[in-house]
Coordinates of C-alpha atoms and ligand atoms in Angstrom, one line a residue:
M105 CA 72.9 15.7 -50.8
L106 CA 74.0 16.1 -47.1
L107 CA 71.7 13.1 -45.9
D108 CA 73.5 11.0 -48.6
D109 CA 76.8 12.0 -47.2
Q110 CA 76.0 11.4 -44.0
W111 CA 74.7 7.8 -44.8
K112 CA 77.9 7.0 -46.5
R113 CA 79.9 7.7 -43.4
V114 CA 77.5 5.5 -41.5
L115 CA 78.0 2.7 -44.0
N116 CA 81.6 2.9 -43.7
K117 CA 81.2 2.5 -40.3
L118 CA 78.8 -0.4 -40.3
E119 CA 81.1 -2.1 -42.8
N120 CA 83.6 -3.0 -39.8
E121 CA 81.0 -3.8 -37.7
V122 CA 78.8 -6.8 -39.4
T123 CA 79.6 -9.7 -41.6
A124 CA 80.2 -9.0 -45.4
V125 CA 77.2 -11.1 -46.2
T126 CA 74.7 -9.1 -43.9
F127 CA 76.3 -5.9 -45.3
D128 CA 76.3 -6.5 -49.0
L129 CA 73.0 -8.2 -49.0
W130 CA 70.8 -5.8 -46.6
L131 CA 72.6 -2.8 -45.2
S132 CA 73.8 -1.6 -48.5
T133 CA 70.5 -1.6 -50.3
L134 CA 69.0 0.7 -47.7
T135 CA 68.3 4.2 -48.9
P136 CA 67.8 7.2 -46.7
I137 CA 64.4 9.2 -47.5
V138 CA 64.2 11.6 -44.6
Y139 CA 65.9 12.7 -41.6
S140 CA 63.6 15.0 -39.5
N141 CA 62.5 15.1 -35.6
D142 CA 65.5 12.9 -34.7
E143 CA 64.3 10.0 -36.6
L144 CA 65.8 8.6 -39.6
I145 CA 63.9 6.9 -42.3
L146 CA 65.5 4.1 -44.3
L147 CA 63.8 2.5 -47.4
A148 CA 64.4 -1.2 -47.9
P149 CA 63.8 -2.5 -51.2
S150 CA 61.7 -5.3 -50.2
I151 CA 59.9 -6.7 -47.2
T152 CA 62.7 -9.3 -46.6
A153 CA 65.5 -6.9 -46.5
K154 CA 63.3 -4.9 -43.7
N155 CA 62.7 -8.0 -41.8
Q156 CA 66.5 -8.8 -41.8
V157 CA 67.7 -5.4 -40.8
N158 CA 65.2 -5.3 -38.3
Q159 CA 66.3 -8.1 -36.6
P160 CA 68.1 -7.1 -33.1
A161 CA 71.4 -7.9 -33.8
I162 CA 71.7 -6.0 -36.8
Y163 CA 69.1 -3.2 -36.1
N164 CA 71.2 -2.5 -32.9
K165 CA 74.5 -1.8 -34.8
L166 CA 72.8 0.2 -37.2
T167 CA 71.5 2.3 -34.5
K168 CA 74.6 2.8 -32.8
C169 CA 76.4 3.9 -36.2
V170 CA 73.5 6.4 -36.9
R171 CA 73.7 7.8 -33.7
E172 CA 77.4 8.4 -33.8
E173 CA 76.8 10.0 -37.4
F174 CA 73.7 12.1 -36.1
T175 CA 72.6 12.6 -32.9
L176 CA 72.6 10.7 -29.5
Y177 CA 68.7 10.7 -29.8
T178 CA 68.0 9.6 -33.1
T179 CA 65.8 6.4 -33.9
V180 CA 65.9 4.3 -37.1
R181 CA 62.9 3.4 -38.8
V182 CA 63.5 0.9 -41.3
T183 CA 60.6 0.5 -43.8
D184 CA 59.5 -0.7 -47.0
N185 CA 57.9 0.8 -50.0
Q186 CA 54.1 0.1 -49.2
E187 CA 54.3 0.8 -45.7
Y188 CA 55.8 4.0 -46.1
E189 CA 53.2 4.9 -48.7
E190 CA 50.4 3.7 -46.4
S191 CA 52.0 5.9 -43.4
L192 CA 52.3 8.9 -45.7
K193 CA 48.5 8.4 -46.7
A194 CA 47.3 8.2 -43.3
K195 CA 49.5 11.2 -42.3
T196 CA 47.9 13.5 -45.0
Q197 CA 44.5 12.2 -44.1
K198 CA 44.7 13.1 -40.7
A199 CA 45.7 16.5 -41.6
E200 CA 42.7 16.7 -44.4
E201 CA 40.6 15.7 -41.5
K202 CA 41.8 18.5 -39.1
A203 CA 41.6 21.2 -41.8
A204 CA 37.9 20.0 -43.0
P205 CA 35.4 22.4 -41.5
S206 CA 33.3 21.2 -38.5
K207 CA 30.3 19.2 -39.4
F208 CA 28.4 21.2 -36.6
N209 CA 26.6 24.4 -37.0
K210 CA 29.5 27.1 -36.5
K211 CA 27.0 29.5 -34.9
Y212 CA 25.7 27.3 -32.1
T213 CA 28.7 27.4 -29.2
F214 CA 28.7 27.7 -25.8
D215 CA 30.3 31.2 -26.2
N216 CA 27.1 32.3 -28.2
F217 CA 24.8 30.8 -25.7
V218 CA 23.4 32.9 -22.8
V219 CA 23.1 31.6 -19.5
G220 CA 20.6 32.4 -17.3
K221 CA 18.1 31.1 -14.6
S222 CA 16.2 29.0 -17.0
N223 CA 18.9 27.1 -18.3
Q224 CA 22.0 26.9 -16.1
V225 CA 21.8 23.6 -15.1
V226 CA 21.4 22.2 -18.5
Y227 CA 24.2 24.3 -19.6
A228 CA 26.5 23.1 -16.9
A229 CA 25.7 19.5 -17.7
M230 CA 26.4 19.8 -21.4
K231 CA 29.5 21.4 -20.6
N232 CA 30.5 18.9 -18.3
V233 CA 29.8 16.1 -21.0
A234 CA 31.8 18.1 -23.6
E235 CA 34.8 18.6 -21.1
R236 CA 34.8 14.8 -20.0
P237 CA 32.5 12.7 -22.3
S238 CA 31.4 9.3 -20.8
S239 CA 32.3 10.3 -17.2
K240 CA 29.5 11.6 -15.3
F241 CA 26.3 12.0 -16.9
N242 CA 25.4 9.1 -19.2
P243 CA 23.1 9.1 -20.9
L244 CA 22.5 12.5 -20.5
F245 CA 18.6 13.5 -21.6
I246 CA 17.8 17.1 -22.0
Y247 CA 14.1 18.2 -22.7
G248 CA 12.1 21.7 -22.9
G249 CA 9.7 23.4 -25.3
V250 CA 10.2 24.6 -28.7
G251 CA 12.9 27.3 -29.3
L252 CA 14.5 26.9 -26.0
G253 CA 18.3 26.3 -27.0
K254 CA 18.4 22.2 -27.2
T255 CA 19.7 22.0 -30.6
H256 CA 21.9 25.0 -30.2
L257 CA 23.6 22.9 -27.0
L258 CA 24.0 19.8 -29.0
H259 CA 25.7 21.6 -31.7
A260 CA 27.8 23.2 -28.8
V261 CA 28.9 19.9 -27.6
G262 CA 29.7 18.8 -31.2
N263 CA 31.8 22.1 -31.9
Y264 CA 33.7 21.8 -28.6
L265 CA 34.7 18.1 -29.2
W266 CA 35.7 18.9 -32.8
E267 CA 38.4 21.4 -31.5
S268 CA 39.2 19.7 -28.4
R269 CA 39.4 15.9 -29.2
P270 CA 39.8 15.3 -33.1
D271 CA 40.4 11.6 -32.2
L272 CA 36.6 11.3 -31.1
N273 CA 34.1 10.1 -33.6
V274 CA 31.1 12.4 -32.4
I275 CA 27.6 12.1 -34.5
Y276 CA 24.7 14.3 -34.1
V277 CA 21.7 13.2 -35.9
T278 CA 18.0 13.8 -35.5
C279 CA 15.5 11.1 -34.8
E280 CA 14.0 11.6 -38.1
K281 CA 17.8 11.0 -39.8
F282 CA 18.3 8.0 -37.7
T283 CA 15.1 6.6 -38.5
N284 CA 15.5 7.1 -42.4
D285 CA 18.9 5.6 -42.1
Y286 CA 17.4 2.6 -40.6
V287 CA 14.9 2.1 -43.1
D288 CA 17.4 2.5 -45.8
Y289 CA 19.7 0.1 -44.3
L290 CA 16.7 -2.5 -44.0
R291 CA 15.8 -2.1 -47.9
N292 CA 19.5 -2.6 -48.9
S293 CA 20.4 -5.2 -46.3
K294 CA 19.5 -8.1 -48.5
D295 CA 22.9 -7.9 -50.5
K296 CA 24.8 -8.3 -47.0
L297 CA 27.4 -6.0 -47.9
N298 CA 25.5 -3.2 -46.2
S299 CA 26.5 -2.8 -42.9
E300 CA 27.1 0.8 -43.1
F301 CA 24.2 1.5 -40.6
R302 CA 25.7 -0.6 -37.9
D303 CA 29.4 0.6 -38.8
K304 CA 28.0 4.1 -38.5
Y305 CA 26.2 3.9 -35.3
R306 CA 27.9 1.6 -33.3
T307 CA 31.7 2.9 -33.9
V308 CA 30.9 6.3 -32.4
D309 CA 32.3 7.7 -29.2
V310 CA 29.7 10.4 -28.8
L311 CA 26.3 9.8 -30.1
M312 CA 23.7 13.0 -30.0
I313 CA 20.1 12.2 -31.2
D314 CA 17.9 15.3 -31.5
D315 CA 14.0 15.3 -31.3
I316 CA 13.8 11.9 -29.9
Q317 CA 10.0 12.5 -29.2
F318 CA 9.5 11.7 -32.8
I319 CA 10.6 8.3 -32.4
S320 CA 8.0 5.6 -33.9
N321 CA 7.8 2.0 -33.5
R322 CA 7.6 1.3 -37.2
M323 CA 9.7 -1.3 -38.3
G324 CA 11.1 -2.3 -35.2
I325 CA 13.1 1.1 -35.0
Q326 CA 12.8 1.3 -31.2
E327 CA 14.6 -2.2 -31.1
E328 CA 17.2 -1.2 -33.3
F329 CA 17.7 1.7 -31.1
F330 CA 17.7 -0.1 -27.9
H331 CA 20.4 -2.2 -29.0
T332 CA 22.5 0.9 -30.4
F333 CA 21.7 2.3 -27.0
N334 CA 23.1 -0.9 -25.5
D335 CA 26.1 -1.3 -27.4
L336 CA 27.2 2.2 -27.0
Y337 CA 26.6 2.3 -23.0
Q338 CA 28.0 -0.9 -22.4
S339 CA 31.5 0.3 -24.0
N340 CA 31.1 3.6 -22.2
K341 CA 30.3 5.8 -24.9
Q342 CA 28.7 9.2 -24.2
I343 CA 24.7 9.5 -25.4
I344 CA 22.9 12.6 -25.2
I345 CA 19.2 12.8 -26.0
A346 CA 17.2 15.9 -26.6
S347 CA 13.3 16.1 -26.4
D348 CA 10.6 18.4 -26.2
R349 CA 9.0 16.4 -23.3
P350 CA 10.3 14.1 -20.5
P351 CA 10.7 10.4 -21.1
K352 CA 7.4 9.8 -18.7
E353 CA 5.4 11.9 -21.3
M354 CA 6.3 10.2 -24.7
S355 CA 3.5 7.8 -24.9
A356 CA 4.7 5.9 -27.9
L357 CA 8.5 5.1 -25.9
E358 CA 8.8 1.4 -24.9
E359 CA 9.2 0.7 -21.4
R360 CA 12.8 -0.6 -21.5
L361 CA 13.9 2.7 -23.6
R362 CA 12.0 4.7 -20.9
S363 CA 14.0 2.8 -18.1
R364 CA 17.3 3.2 -19.8
F365 CA 17.0 7.0 -20.4
S366 CA 16.1 7.4 -16.6
S367 CA 19.3 5.5 -15.7
G368 CA 21.4 8.7 -16.4
L369 CA 20.6 12.2 -15.9
I370 CA 17.1 14.1 -17.0
Q371 CA 17.2 17.7 -16.9
D372 CA 15.0 20.2 -18.2
I373 CA 15.3 23.6 -20.0
Q374 CA 13.1 26.3 -19.0
E375 CA 11.3 29.1 -20.5
P376 CA 13.7 32.1 -20.3
D377 CA 12.9 35.1 -17.9
Y378 CA 12.4 38.6 -19.1
E379 CA 16.5 39.3 -18.4
T380 CA 17.6 36.4 -20.3
K381 CA 15.6 37.5 -23.5
V382 CA 17.2 40.6 -23.1
A383 CA 20.7 39.4 -22.8
I384 CA 20.1 36.9 -25.8
I385 CA 18.6 39.7 -28.0
K386 CA 21.6 41.9 -27.0
K387 CA 24.2 38.8 -27.9
K388 CA 22.4 38.4 -31.1
C389 CA 22.8 42.0 -32.2
S390 CA 26.6 42.1 -31.3
Q391 CA 26.9 38.8 -33.3
D392 CA 25.0 39.8 -36.4
G393 CA 26.2 43.5 -35.9
Y394 CA 22.9 44.9 -35.6
L395 CA 22.4 48.3 -34.5
V396 CA 19.3 48.8 -32.3
D397 CA 17.9 51.4 -29.6
E398 CA 18.0 50.3 -26.2
D399 CA 14.4 50.6 -25.8
V400 CA 13.7 48.5 -29.1
V401 CA 15.5 45.5 -27.0
D402 CA 12.9 45.8 -24.0
F403 CA 10.1 46.2 -26.5
I404 CA 11.0 42.9 -28.0
A405 CA 11.6 41.2 -25.2
Q406 CA 8.4 42.1 -23.7
R407 CA 6.1 41.4 -26.7
T408 CA 7.5 38.1 -27.6
G409 CA 6.8 34.8 -26.1
T410 CA 9.3 32.2 -24.9
N411 CA 10.4 30.6 -28.1
I412 CA 13.6 32.3 -28.9
R413 CA 13.7 31.3 -32.2
E414 CA 10.5 33.3 -32.8
M415 CA 12.3 36.3 -30.9
E416 CA 15.2 36.2 -33.0
G417 CA 12.8 36.1 -36.1
I418 CA 11.3 39.3 -34.9
L419 CA 14.4 41.0 -34.4
S420 CA 15.4 40.5 -37.8
K421 CA 12.3 41.7 -39.3
V422 CA 12.7 45.0 -37.1
V423 CA 16.3 45.5 -38.4
F424 CA 15.2 44.4 -42.0
Y425 CA 12.7 47.0 -41.8
S426 CA 15.0 49.9 -40.6
S427 CA 17.5 48.9 -43.0
L428 CA 15.0 49.2 -46.1
L429 CA 14.4 52.9 -44.7
G430 CA 18.3 53.2 -45.2
K431 CA 18.7 53.6 -41.4
T432 CA 21.8 52.5 -39.5
H433 CA 19.8 52.2 -36.3
A434 CA 16.9 50.6 -35.5
T435 CA 14.4 52.8 -33.4
M436 CA 11.0 52.3 -31.5
E437 CA 9.2 53.3 -34.4
D438 CA 10.6 50.7 -37.0
A439 CA 9.9 48.1 -34.2
K440 CA 6.2 49.3 -34.1
E441 CA 5.7 49.8 -37.3
A442 CA 7.5 46.2 -38.2
L443 CA 5.5 44.5 -35.7
K444 CA 2.0 46.4 -36.1
D445 CA 0.1 43.1 -37.2
Y446 CA 1.2 41.6 -33.9
G447 CA 0.3 44.8 -32.0
E448 CA -3.5 44.3 -33.2
S449 CA -3.8 41.0 -32.1
E450 CA -2.3 41.9 -28.7
R451 CA -5.0 44.6 -28.2
T452 CA -8.0 42.6 -28.8
N453 CA -6.7 39.7 -26.7
L454 CA -5.8 41.5 -23.9
D455 CA -8.4 42.6 -20.9
A456 CA -8.5 43.5 -17.4
N457 CA -9.6 39.7 -16.4
K458 CA -6.7 38.5 -18.1
I459 CA -4.5 41.0 -16.1
I460 CA -5.6 39.8 -12.9
T461 CA -5.5 36.0 -13.6
T462 CA -2.0 36.6 -14.8
V463 CA -0.8 38.4 -12.0
C464 CA -2.6 36.0 -9.4
D465 CA -0.7 32.9 -11.4
F466 CA 2.4 35.1 -11.1
F467 CA 2.7 35.6 -7.8
K468 CA 0.8 32.5 -6.6
V469 CA -2.2 34.3 -5.0
T470 CA -5.8 33.9 -5.2
K471 CA -8.3 36.2 -7.0
D472 CA -10.4 36.4 -3.8
D473 CA -7.5 37.7 -1.9
L474 CA -6.1 39.9 -5.0
L475 CA -9.4 41.8 -4.9
G476 CA -10.4 41.3 -1.2
K477 CA -9.4 43.6 1.6
K478 CA -6.4 41.7 3.5
K479 CA -3.5 44.1 4.0
N480 CA -0.5 41.6 4.3
K481 CA 2.4 42.6 2.1
E482 CA 2.1 39.4 0.1
I483 CA -1.2 40.1 -0.8
V484 CA -1.1 44.2 -1.2
E485 CA 2.1 44.3 -3.5
P486 CA 0.7 41.9 -6.4
R487 CA -2.5 43.9 -5.6
Q488 CA -0.7 47.4 -6.5
M489 CA 1.1 45.8 -9.3
C490 CA -2.2 44.5 -11.1
I491 CA -3.5 47.8 -10.6
Y492 CA -0.6 49.7 -12.3
L493 CA -0.8 47.1 -15.1
I494 CA -4.4 47.7 -16.0
N495 CA -3.9 51.4 -15.9
D496 CA -0.7 51.2 -18.1
M497 CA -1.9 48.6 -20.6
L498 CA -5.6 49.3 -20.9
N499 CA -7.5 52.6 -21.7
I500 CA -9.9 52.2 -18.7
P501 CA -10.9 55.2 -16.4
L502 CA -9.5 55.1 -12.9
T503 CA -13.0 54.5 -11.3
A504 CA -13.9 51.8 -13.7
I505 CA -10.3 50.0 -12.6
G506 CA -11.7 50.5 -9.0
E507 CA -14.6 48.5 -9.6
L508 CA -12.9 45.7 -11.5
M509 CA -10.3 45.5 -8.5
G510 CA -13.1 44.4 -5.9
G511 CA -15.1 47.9 -5.7
R512 CA -12.0 50.3 -4.6
D513 CA -11.9 53.9 -4.6
H514 CA -10.4 55.9 -7.5
T515 CA -7.9 57.4 -5.1
T516 CA -6.6 54.4 -4.1
I517 CA -6.1 53.2 -7.7
M518 CA -4.1 56.3 -8.1
H519 CA -2.1 55.7 -4.9
A520 CA -1.3 52.3 -6.2
R521 CA -0.4 53.4 -9.6
D522 CA 1.9 55.9 -8.4
K523 CA 3.7 53.8 -6.0
I524 CA 4.3 51.3 -8.6
S525 CA 5.6 53.7 -11.4
N526 CA 8.0 55.4 -8.6
Q527 CA 9.2 51.9 -7.6
I528 CA 9.9 51.1 -11.2
K529 CA 12.0 54.1 -11.6
I530 CA 14.3 53.4 -8.6
N531 CA 14.0 49.6 -7.8
P532 CA 15.4 47.5 -10.8
H533 CA 13.9 44.4 -9.3
V534 CA 10.5 45.9 -9.5
K535 CA 11.0 46.8 -13.0
T536 CA 12.1 43.4 -13.9
L537 CA 8.7 42.1 -12.2
V538 CA 6.5 44.3 -14.4
N539 CA 8.3 43.4 -17.4
D540 CA 8.0 39.8 -16.8
I541 CA 4.3 40.3 -16.1
K542 CA 4.1 42.4 -19.3
S543 CA 5.8 39.9 -21.6
R544 CA 3.6 37.2 -20.4
L545 CA 0.5 39.2 -21.1
L546 CA 1.8 40.0 -24.5
Q547 CA 2.9 36.8 -25.7
Y548 CA 1.1 36.1 -29.3
Ligands
ADP36 P1 15.2 23.9 -29.7 O1 16.3 23.1 -30.3 O2 15.1 23.8 -28.2 O3 13.9 24.1 -30.3 P2 17.2 25.9 -30.9 O4 18.4 25.1 -30.2 O5 17.1 25.6 -32.3 O6 15.7 25.3 -30.0 O7 17.2 27.4 -30.7 C1 16.5 28.4 -31.3 C2 17.2 29.7 -31.6 O8 17.3 30.2 -30.3 C3 18.6 29.3 -32.3 O9 19.1 30.1 -32.9 C4 19.6 29.3 -30.7 O10 20.7 29.8 -31.2 C5 18.6 30.4 -30.3 N1 18.8 30.5 -28.5 C6 18.3 29.5 -27.6 N2 18.7 29.6 -26.7 C7 19.7 30.7 -26.7 C8 20.3 31.0 -25.8 N3 20.6 30.8 -24.2 N4 21.5 31.8 -26.0 C9 21.7 32.0 -27.5 N5 20.8 31.6 -28.2 C10 19.8 30.9 -27.9
MG37 MG1 15.8 21.6 -31.8

């Protein structure tokens, strides 16, 4: 009502400013529909009327009178029915898009990713790309073994951009999906109407392709990928690729793709060390509300390999086991019971020789030196560590350990064992070292 009254007063003013024809034919036919955010929207009954009113001579006078009645900053928008409806539709679409759930896995965010020595560089590169796509590392090629967090980081980039840059078209696909889409496209392309594939992949702002090691040369898939890559790259779009191995080890990869990948940053993600594994287990516990005793965390970190997915699986197995028993806390007994099967294979696999070679490998010393007579620190420490581990992990008498360790006296063995077990109590660095080696030894 108020808007109509205000508009009537504007019309009264206008009547004295323009010719009668202009007023009767055009201005008086306008209807005010909304006034908000200092904008008055007027609906014209036809496109002709809209165009007439939008001529500068008329439009300026209209604006002047509107501002006298409304505010000094009011802008006037004259629109027609169709245009107005379209703008409304676009608006609701935008709102719906924003309200739609992210198409990326919600659990895989940067916040949920534990950063350690093994993955800090990859993490930094991915974060940089998420914050400023197409600026520094393009293409970004990340690689590393199974379960080390590559897919997690790709989704983290997706989730981050979903929040911070809703205007960008960000696509995550596996190599398999990309291939299938392309094969579908080839099958349907006879009807010429099907340009969906190219529309989909060449209009993105950020394209992420996971598990590219599965790329094959079937049906010209690398050719298509090459063109997609070039198109995007030349229009300065961000490309991120994940693989289980570096480009130079992908034998099926065409040379030109290999060299394209090499033009950006190639970064590996390494196997987590013991501390990172512990941190990941703890994070997972707090995220999923698991209550687990501290020694259970150590136990799992030691007894699992470097595949984090597998480690998570074992953790949920332990928690599940303890919940079956109606407990609120998973204890060491639950962990041992739940991992009984693993423990057996562990014992049969482990022998003194394996410990010796693993220690040599870990400290980069030769077996001859480790078992020999040298007395320099670089050799003595690994030697004592090795003695400690054999004693701790295997059920062998001290004299036998002495023999295995290059014919040493049992008191020497006892001394080495006590020295390391004391250091473990007072020096966290030594504790970490021992745990690191144990976890290598106990991998399934
Ligand atoms: P990849 O793709 O390299 O095979 P994923 O990204 O699927 O590995 O990771 C496997 C599991 O391990 C996922 O559940 C992931 O959340 C978890 N994960 C891997 N690395 C980390 C990390 N640094 N912090 C937290 N969770 C991790
Ligand atoms: Mg993956």
